XYZ file of C-alpha atoms in Angstrom:
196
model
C 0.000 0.000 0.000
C 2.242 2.484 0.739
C 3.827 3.212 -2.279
C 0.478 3.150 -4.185
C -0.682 5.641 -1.377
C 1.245 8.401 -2.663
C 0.042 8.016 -6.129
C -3.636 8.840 -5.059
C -5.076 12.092 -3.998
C -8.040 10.437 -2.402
C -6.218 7.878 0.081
C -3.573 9.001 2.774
C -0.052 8.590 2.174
C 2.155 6.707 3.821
C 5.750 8.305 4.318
C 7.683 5.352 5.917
C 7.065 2.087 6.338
C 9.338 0.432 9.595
C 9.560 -2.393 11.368
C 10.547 -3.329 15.399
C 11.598 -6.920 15.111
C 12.689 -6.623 18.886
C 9.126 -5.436 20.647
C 7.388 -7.579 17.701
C 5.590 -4.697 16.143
C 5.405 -2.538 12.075
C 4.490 1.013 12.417
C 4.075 3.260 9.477
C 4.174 7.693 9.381
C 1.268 9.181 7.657
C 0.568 12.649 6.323
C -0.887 14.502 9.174
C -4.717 15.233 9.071
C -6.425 18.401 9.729
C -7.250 19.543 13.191
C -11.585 18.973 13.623
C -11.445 22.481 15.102
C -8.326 24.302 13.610
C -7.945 22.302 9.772
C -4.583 22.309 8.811
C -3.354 24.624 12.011
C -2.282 21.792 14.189
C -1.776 22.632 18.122
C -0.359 18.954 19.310
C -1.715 19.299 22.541
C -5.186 19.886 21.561
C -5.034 18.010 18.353
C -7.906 15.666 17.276
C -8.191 14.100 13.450
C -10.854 15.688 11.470
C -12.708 12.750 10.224
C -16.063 12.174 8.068
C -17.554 10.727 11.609
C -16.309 14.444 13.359
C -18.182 16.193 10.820
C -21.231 13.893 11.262
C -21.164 14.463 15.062
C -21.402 18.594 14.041
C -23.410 18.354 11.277
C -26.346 15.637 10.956
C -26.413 14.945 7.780
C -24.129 16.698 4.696
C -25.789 18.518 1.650
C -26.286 16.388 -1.565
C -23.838 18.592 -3.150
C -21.380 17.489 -0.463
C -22.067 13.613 -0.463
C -21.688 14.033 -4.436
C -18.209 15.471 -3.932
C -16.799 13.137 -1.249
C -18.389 9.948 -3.039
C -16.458 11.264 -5.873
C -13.346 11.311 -4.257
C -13.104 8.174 -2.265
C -14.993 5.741 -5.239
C -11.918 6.905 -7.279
C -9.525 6.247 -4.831
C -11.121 2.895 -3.704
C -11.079 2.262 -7.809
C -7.342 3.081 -7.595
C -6.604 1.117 -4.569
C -8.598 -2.186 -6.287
C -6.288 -1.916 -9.386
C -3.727 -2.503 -7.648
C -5.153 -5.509 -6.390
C -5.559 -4.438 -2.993
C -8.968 -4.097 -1.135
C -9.883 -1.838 2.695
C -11.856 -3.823 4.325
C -12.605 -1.245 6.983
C -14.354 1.807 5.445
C -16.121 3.995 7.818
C -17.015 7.635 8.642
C -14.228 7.249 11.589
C -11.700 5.981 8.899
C -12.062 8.949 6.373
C -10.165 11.872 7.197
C -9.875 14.871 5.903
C -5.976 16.878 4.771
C -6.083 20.075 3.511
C -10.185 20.210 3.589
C -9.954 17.412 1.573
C -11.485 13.390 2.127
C -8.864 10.830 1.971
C -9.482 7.471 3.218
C -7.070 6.138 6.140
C -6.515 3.719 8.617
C -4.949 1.584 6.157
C -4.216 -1.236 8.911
C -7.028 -3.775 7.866
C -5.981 -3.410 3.721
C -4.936 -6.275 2.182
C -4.476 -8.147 -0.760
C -7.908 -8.724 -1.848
C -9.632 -12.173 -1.766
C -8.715 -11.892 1.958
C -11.927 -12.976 3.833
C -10.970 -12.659 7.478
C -13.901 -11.486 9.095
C -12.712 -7.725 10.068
C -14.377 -4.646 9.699
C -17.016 -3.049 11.175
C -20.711 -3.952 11.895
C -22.989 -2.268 9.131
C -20.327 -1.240 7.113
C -19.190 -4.903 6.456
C -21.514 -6.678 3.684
C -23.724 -9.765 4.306
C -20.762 -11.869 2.133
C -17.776 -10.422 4.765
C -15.179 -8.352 3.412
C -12.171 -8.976 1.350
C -13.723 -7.869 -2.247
C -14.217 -4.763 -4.528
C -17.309 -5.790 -4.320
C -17.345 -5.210 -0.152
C -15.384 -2.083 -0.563
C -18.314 -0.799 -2.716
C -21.020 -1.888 -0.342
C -18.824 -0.251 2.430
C -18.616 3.516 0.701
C -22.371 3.036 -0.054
C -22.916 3.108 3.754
C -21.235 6.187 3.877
C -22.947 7.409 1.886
C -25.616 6.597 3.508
C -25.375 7.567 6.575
C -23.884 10.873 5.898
C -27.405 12.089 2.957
C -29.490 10.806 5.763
C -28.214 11.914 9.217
C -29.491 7.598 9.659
C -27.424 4.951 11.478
C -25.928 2.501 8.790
C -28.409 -0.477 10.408
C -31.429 2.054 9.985
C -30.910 1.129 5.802
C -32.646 1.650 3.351
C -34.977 3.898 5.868
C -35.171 7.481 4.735
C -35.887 10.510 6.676
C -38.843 12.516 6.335
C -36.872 15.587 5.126
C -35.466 14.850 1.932
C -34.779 18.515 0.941
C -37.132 21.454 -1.040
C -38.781 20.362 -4.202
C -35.653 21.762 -6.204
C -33.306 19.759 -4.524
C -35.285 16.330 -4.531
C -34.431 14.824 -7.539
C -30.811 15.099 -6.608
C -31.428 13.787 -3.760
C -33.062 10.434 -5.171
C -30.563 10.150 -7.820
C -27.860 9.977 -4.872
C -29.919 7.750 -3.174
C -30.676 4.969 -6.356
C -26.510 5.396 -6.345
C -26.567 4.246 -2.505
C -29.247 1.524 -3.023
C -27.279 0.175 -5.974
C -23.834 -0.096 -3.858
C -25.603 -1.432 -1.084
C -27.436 -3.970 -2.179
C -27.488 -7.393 -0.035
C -26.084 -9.638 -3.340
C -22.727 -8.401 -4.451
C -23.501 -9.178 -8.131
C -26.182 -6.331 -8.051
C -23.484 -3.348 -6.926
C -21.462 -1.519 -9.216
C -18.944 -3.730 -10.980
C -16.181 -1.416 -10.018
C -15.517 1.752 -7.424
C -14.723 3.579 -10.928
């Protein structure tokens, strides 16, 4: 992963890669995230990572406009990150953060090569079939997704709120939502064939 990190605007990159044979443990540097408070003005006493699960905590639920841009984002760099034949197996609001204003996705710990199926993850995020598959990645994102158009938990899906926007802004809203239907659906062979 890590050099394929850096060659992605969309997932964090890795700056070292080491190794402590001795106390039995790898460790790897990552770009530093923004601040939830400050963004990119980092105080290390009072830092905290500003993460897609921060912003849900201060904002309900994100715009359509906003769920549009981020989905963009991350589906391309989870479409880069399958190419190389590597899957996440662990996306969640709490593993999205954010650089420069920016989503990338991180906490790279769980990624592996894909056709891993140890059960890891998260419950909600992780697909009926268990991770280990573009096909769970997809499902993943889709919960996301989810969860940040409709201020719902992730096990509250397919439940929609009652406020789906003004008449102007409904038919974005459903066409995000038929994308987030589609990526989550309970038989992998009825998501998106790729992130891409």
């Amino acid at each position: 992963f890590e050099p394929i990190s850096r060659d992605h605007p969309g997932l964090v990159h890795v700056l070292h890669v080491g190794r402590n044979d001795e106390e039995g443990f790898y460790y790897y540097v990552m770009e530093l995230g923004d601040d939830r408070e400050t963004g990119s003005r980092v105080e290390p006493g009072d830092y905290e990572a500003r993460t897609m699960g921060t912003d849900r905590t201060v904002k309900k639920r994100l715009s359509v406009e906003e769920c549009v841009q981020h989905g963009i984002v991350l589906a391309d760099a989870l479409a880069h990150l399958h190419e190389h034949g590597l899957t996440h197996r662990d996306i969640k609001p709490s593993n999205i953060i954010f650089v420069n204003g920016k989503p990338k996705l991180a906490d790279i710990g769980l990624v592996a090569a894909a056709g891993q199926m140890t059960f890891v993850g998260t419950e909600g995020f992780v697909p009926p079939e268990g991770p280990g598959t573009a096909a769970a990645d997809i499902y993943s994102l889709g919960m996301v997704l989810y969860e940040l158009s409709t201020g719902n938990d992730r096990l509250q899906f397919p439940e929609l709120p009652n406020d789906i926007g003004n008449a102007a802004q409904r038919p974005m809203w459903r066409a995000l939502n038929d994308i987030v239907c589609k990526a989550c659906a309970p038989v992998a062979k009825k998501r998106y064939p790729t992130a891409r």
